[in-house]
PDB file of C-alpha atoms in Angstrom:
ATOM      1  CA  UNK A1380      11.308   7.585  13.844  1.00 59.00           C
ATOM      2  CA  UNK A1381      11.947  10.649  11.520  1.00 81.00           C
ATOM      3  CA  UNK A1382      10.154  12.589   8.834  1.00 94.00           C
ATOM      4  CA  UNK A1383      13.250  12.745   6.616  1.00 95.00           C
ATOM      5  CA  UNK A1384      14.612  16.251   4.159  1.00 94.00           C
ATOM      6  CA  UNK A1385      13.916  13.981   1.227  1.00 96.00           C
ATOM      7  CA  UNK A1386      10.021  13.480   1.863  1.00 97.00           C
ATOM      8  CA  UNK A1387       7.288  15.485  -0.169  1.00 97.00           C
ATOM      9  CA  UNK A1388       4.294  16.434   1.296  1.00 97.00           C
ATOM     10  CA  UNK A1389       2.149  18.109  -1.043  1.00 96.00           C
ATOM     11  CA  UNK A1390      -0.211  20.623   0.171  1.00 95.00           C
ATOM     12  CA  UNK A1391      -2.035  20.147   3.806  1.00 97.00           C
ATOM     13  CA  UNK A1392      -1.014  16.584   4.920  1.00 98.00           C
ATOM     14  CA  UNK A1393      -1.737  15.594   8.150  1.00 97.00           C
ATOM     15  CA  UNK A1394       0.683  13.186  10.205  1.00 97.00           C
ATOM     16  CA  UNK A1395      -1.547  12.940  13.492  1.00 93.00           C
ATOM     17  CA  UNK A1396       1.613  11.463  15.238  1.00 95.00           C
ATOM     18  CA  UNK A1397       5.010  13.333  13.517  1.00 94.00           C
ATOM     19  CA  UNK A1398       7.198  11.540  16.013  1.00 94.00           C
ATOM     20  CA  UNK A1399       5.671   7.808  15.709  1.00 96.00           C
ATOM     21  CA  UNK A1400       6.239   7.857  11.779  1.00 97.00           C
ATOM     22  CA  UNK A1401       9.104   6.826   9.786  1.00 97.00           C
ATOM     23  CA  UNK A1402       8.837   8.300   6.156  1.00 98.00           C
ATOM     24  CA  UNK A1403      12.087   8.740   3.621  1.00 97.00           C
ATOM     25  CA  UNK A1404      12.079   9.615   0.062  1.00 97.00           C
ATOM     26  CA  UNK A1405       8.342   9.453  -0.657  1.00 98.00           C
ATOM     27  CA  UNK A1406       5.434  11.441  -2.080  1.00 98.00           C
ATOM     28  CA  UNK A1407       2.651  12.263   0.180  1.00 98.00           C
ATOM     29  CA  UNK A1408      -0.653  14.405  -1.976  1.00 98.00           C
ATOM     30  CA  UNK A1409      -2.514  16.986  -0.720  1.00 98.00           C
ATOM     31  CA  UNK A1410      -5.265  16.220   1.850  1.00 98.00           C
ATOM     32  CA  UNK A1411      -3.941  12.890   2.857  1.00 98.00           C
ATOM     33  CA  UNK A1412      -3.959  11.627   6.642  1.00 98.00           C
ATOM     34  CA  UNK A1413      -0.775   9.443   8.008  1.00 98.00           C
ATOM     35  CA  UNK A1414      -1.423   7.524  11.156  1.00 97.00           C
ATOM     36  CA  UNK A1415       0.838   6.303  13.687  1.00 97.00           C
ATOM     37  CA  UNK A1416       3.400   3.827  13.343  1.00 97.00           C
ATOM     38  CA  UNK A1417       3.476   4.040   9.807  1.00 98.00           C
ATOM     39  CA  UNK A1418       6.161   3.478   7.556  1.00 98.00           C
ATOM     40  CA  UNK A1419       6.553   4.736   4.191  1.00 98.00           C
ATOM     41  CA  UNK A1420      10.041   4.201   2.239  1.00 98.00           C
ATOM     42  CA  UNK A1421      11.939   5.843  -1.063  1.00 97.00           C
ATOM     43  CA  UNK A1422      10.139   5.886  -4.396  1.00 97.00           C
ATOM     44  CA  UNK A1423       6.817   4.871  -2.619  1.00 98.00           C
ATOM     45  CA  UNK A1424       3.521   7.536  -3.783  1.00 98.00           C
ATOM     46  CA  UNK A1425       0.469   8.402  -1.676  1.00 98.00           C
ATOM     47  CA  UNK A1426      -1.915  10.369  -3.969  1.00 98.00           C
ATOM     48  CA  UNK A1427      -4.526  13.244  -2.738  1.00 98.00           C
ATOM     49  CA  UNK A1428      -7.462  12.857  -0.010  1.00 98.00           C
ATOM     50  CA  UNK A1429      -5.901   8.924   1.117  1.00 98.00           C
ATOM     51  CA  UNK A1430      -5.989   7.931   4.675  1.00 98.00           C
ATOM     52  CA  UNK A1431      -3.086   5.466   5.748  1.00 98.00           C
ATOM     53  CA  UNK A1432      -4.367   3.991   9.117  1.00 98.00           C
ATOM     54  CA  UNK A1433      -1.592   2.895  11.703  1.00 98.00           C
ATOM     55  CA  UNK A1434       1.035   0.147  11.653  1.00 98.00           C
ATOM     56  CA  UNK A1435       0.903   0.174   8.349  1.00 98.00           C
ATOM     57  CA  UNK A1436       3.835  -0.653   5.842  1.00 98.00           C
ATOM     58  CA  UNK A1437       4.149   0.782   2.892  1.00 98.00           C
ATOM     59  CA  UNK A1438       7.471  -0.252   0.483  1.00 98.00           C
ATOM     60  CA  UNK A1439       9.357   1.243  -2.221  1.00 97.00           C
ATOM     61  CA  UNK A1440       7.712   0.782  -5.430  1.00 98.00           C
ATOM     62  CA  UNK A1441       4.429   1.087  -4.061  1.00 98.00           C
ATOM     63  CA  UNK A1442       2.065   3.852  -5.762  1.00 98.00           C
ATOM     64  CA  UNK A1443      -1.399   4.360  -4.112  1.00 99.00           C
ATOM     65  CA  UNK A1444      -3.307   6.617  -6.396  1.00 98.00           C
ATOM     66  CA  UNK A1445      -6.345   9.701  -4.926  1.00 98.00           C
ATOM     67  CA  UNK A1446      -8.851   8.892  -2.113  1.00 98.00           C
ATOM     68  CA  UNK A1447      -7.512   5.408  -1.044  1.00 98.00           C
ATOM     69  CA  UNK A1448      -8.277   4.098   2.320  1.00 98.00           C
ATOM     70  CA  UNK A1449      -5.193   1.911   3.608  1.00 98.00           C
ATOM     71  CA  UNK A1450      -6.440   0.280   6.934  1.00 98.00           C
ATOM     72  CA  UNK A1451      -4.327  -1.020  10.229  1.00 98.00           C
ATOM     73  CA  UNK A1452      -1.834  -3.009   9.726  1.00 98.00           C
ATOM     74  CA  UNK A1453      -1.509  -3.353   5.687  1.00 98.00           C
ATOM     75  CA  UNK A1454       1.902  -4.802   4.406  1.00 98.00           C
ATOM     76  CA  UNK A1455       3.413  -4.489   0.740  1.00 98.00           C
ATOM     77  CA  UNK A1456       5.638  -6.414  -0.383  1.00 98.00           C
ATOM     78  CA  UNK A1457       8.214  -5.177  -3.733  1.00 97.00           C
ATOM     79  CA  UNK A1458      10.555  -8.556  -3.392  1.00 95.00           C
ATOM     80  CA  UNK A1459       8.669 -12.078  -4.312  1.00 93.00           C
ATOM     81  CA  UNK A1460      12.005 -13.816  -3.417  1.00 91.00           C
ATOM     82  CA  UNK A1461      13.492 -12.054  -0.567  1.00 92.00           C
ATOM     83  CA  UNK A1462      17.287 -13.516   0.806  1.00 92.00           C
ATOM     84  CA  UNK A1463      19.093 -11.413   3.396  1.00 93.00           C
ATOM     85  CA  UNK A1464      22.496 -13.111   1.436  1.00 95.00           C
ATOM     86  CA  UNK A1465      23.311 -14.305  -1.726  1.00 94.00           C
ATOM     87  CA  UNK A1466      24.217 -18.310  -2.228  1.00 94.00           C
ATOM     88  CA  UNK A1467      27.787 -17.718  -1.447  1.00 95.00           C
ATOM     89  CA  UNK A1468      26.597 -16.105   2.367  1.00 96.00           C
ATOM     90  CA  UNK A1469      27.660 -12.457   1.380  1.00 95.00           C
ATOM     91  CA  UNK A1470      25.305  -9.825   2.159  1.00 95.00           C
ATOM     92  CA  UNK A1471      22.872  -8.555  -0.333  1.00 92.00           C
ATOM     93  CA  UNK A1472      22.701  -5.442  -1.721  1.00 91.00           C
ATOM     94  CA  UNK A1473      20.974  -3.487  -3.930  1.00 87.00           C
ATOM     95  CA  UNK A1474      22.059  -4.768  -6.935  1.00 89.00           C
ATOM     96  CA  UNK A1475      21.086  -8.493  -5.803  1.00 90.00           C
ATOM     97  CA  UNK A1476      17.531  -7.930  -5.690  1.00 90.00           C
ATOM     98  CA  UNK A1477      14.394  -7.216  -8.341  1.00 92.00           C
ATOM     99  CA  UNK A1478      12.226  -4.187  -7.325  1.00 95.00           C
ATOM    100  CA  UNK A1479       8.615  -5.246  -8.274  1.00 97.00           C
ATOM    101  CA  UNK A1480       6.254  -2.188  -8.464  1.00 98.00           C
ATOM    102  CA  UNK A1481       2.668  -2.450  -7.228  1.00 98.00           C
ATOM    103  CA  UNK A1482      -0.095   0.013  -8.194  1.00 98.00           C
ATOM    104  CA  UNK A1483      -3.203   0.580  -6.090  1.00 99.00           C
ATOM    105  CA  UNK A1484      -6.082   2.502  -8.226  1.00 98.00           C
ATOM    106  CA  UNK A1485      -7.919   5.541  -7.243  1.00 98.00           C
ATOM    107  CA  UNK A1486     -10.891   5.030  -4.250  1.00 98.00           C
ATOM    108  CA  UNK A1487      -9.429   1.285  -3.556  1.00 98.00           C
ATOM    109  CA  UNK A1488      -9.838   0.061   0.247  1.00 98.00           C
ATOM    110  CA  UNK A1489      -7.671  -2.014   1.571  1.00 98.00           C
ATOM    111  CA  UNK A1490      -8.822  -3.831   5.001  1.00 98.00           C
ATOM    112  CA  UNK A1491      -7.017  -4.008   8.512  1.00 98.00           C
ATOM    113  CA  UNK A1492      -3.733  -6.805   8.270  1.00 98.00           C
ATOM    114  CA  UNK A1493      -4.190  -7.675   4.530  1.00 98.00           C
ATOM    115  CA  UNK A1494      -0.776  -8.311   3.020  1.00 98.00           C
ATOM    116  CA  UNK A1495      -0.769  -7.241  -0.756  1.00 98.00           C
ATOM    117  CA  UNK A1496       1.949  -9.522  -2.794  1.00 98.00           C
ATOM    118  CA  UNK A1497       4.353  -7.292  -4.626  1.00 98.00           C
ATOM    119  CA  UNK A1498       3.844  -6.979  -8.937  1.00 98.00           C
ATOM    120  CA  UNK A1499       0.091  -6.828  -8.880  1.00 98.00           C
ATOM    121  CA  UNK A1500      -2.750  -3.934  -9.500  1.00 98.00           C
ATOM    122  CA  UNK A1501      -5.249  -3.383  -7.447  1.00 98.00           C
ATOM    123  CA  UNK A1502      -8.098  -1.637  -9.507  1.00 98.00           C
ATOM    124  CA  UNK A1503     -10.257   0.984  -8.989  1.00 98.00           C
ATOM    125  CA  UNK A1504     -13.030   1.522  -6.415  1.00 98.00           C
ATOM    126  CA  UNK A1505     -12.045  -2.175  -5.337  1.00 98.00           C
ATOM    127  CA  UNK A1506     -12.299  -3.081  -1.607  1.00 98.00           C
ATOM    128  CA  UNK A1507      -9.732  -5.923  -0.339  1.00 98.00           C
ATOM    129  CA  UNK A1508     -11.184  -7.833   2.849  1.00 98.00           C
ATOM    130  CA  UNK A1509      -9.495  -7.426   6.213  1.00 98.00           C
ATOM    131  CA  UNK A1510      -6.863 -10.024   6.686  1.00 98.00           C
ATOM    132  CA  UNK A1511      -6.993 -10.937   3.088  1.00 98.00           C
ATOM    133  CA  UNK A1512      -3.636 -11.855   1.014  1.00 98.00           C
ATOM    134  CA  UNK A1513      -3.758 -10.593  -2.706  1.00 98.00           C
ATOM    135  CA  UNK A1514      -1.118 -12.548  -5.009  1.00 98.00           C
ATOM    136  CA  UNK A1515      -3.274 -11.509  -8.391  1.00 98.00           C
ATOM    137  CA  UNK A1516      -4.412  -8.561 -10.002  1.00 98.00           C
ATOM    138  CA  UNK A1517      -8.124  -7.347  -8.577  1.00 98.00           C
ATOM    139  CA  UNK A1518      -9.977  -6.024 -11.070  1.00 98.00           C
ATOM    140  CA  UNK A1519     -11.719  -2.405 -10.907  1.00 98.00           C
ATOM    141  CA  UNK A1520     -15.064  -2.661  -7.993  1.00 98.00           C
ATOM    142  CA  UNK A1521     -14.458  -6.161  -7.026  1.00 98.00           C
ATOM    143  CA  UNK A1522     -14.354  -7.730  -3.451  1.00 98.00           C
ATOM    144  CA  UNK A1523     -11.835 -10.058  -3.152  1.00 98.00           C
ATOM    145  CA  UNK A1524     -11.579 -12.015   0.715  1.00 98.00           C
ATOM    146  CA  UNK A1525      -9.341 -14.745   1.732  1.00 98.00           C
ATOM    147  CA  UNK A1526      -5.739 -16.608   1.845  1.00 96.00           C
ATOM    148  CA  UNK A1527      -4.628 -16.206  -1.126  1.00 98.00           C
ATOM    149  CA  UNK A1528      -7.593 -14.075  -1.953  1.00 98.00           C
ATOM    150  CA  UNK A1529     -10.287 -14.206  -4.448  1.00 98.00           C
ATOM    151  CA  UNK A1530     -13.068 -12.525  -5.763  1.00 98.00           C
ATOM    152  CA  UNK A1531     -16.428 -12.746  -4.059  1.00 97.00           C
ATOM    153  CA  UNK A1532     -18.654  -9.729  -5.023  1.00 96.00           C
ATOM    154  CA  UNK A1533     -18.472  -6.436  -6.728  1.00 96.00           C
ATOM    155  CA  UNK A1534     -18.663  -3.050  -4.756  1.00 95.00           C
ATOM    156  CA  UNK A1535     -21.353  -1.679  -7.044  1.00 92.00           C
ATOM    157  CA  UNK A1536     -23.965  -4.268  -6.460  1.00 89.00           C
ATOM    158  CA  UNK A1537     -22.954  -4.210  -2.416  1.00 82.00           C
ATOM    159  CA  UNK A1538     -23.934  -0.259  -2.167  1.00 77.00           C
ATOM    160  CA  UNK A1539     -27.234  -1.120  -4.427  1.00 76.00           C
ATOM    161  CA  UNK A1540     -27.939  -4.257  -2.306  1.00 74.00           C
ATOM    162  CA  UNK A1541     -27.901  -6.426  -4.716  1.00 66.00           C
ATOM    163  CA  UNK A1542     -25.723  -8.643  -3.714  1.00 58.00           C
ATOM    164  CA  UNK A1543     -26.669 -12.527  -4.088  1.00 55.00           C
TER     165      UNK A1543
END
């Protein structure tokens, strides 16, 4: 698994495992920290200070703004309708698909093996349950948990303790 020409790593970015990575045609910021097993294709951006955990997958059209914490095993999706051949049983190609971009705000977390539907925004400072499966839009400090998820607290009141 390669570290392709056509990747940009900006500043000090640390790949603990260069040889157990497979990144092409992406932007990597300053300070960020790559784990094993990860994946990150064309057009996809990491921003500054993030820390992508291992096993994770991380698809074209994806941008994941400064100091987000991507845990084990995350998977974005950019197709909602995905067909390895068109109706007539010839191969797809580029052209036969929609690219849907997803956008994942500064200081988000998202938990171990959630799976984040392609064509939403995740906002900022909000933290996305392990195992959870966001279809919607989460809007900025919210907790969202579940299959599909949904909101169940806000990140603010958690660190005050104030949560009901």
């Amino acid at each position: 698994m390669p570290i392709a020409d056509s990747v940009q790593l900006k500043g000090k970015v640390t790949i603990f495992h260069p040889n157990l990575v497979n990144l092409y045609g992406c932007e990597v910021g300053d300070g960020s920290r790559i784990g094993a097993f990860v994946e990150i294709q064309k057009g996809a951006v990491i921003g500054e200070r993030c820390k992508i955990s291992s096993h994770s997958f991380i698809c074209e059209g994806v941008t994941i703004e400064d100091e987000c914490f991507i845990g084990h095993g995350v998977m974005f999706t950019n197709d909602r309708f995905p067909r390895a051949t068109n109706p007539d049983g010839s191969a797809q190609t580029d052209a036969d698909w929609k690219l849907e971009l997803t956008h994942v705000k500064r200081r988000a977390s998202i938990g171990s093996n959630a799976t984040i539907i392609c064509g939403i925004t995740i906002g900022e400072g909000a933290l996305i349950a392990a195992g959870a499966v966001v279809t919607k839009d989460v809007p900025d400090f919210a907790v969202v948990a579940g299959c599909p998820a949904r909101v169940v607290g806000d990140v603010r009141q958690m660190a005050e303790g104030t949560t009901p």
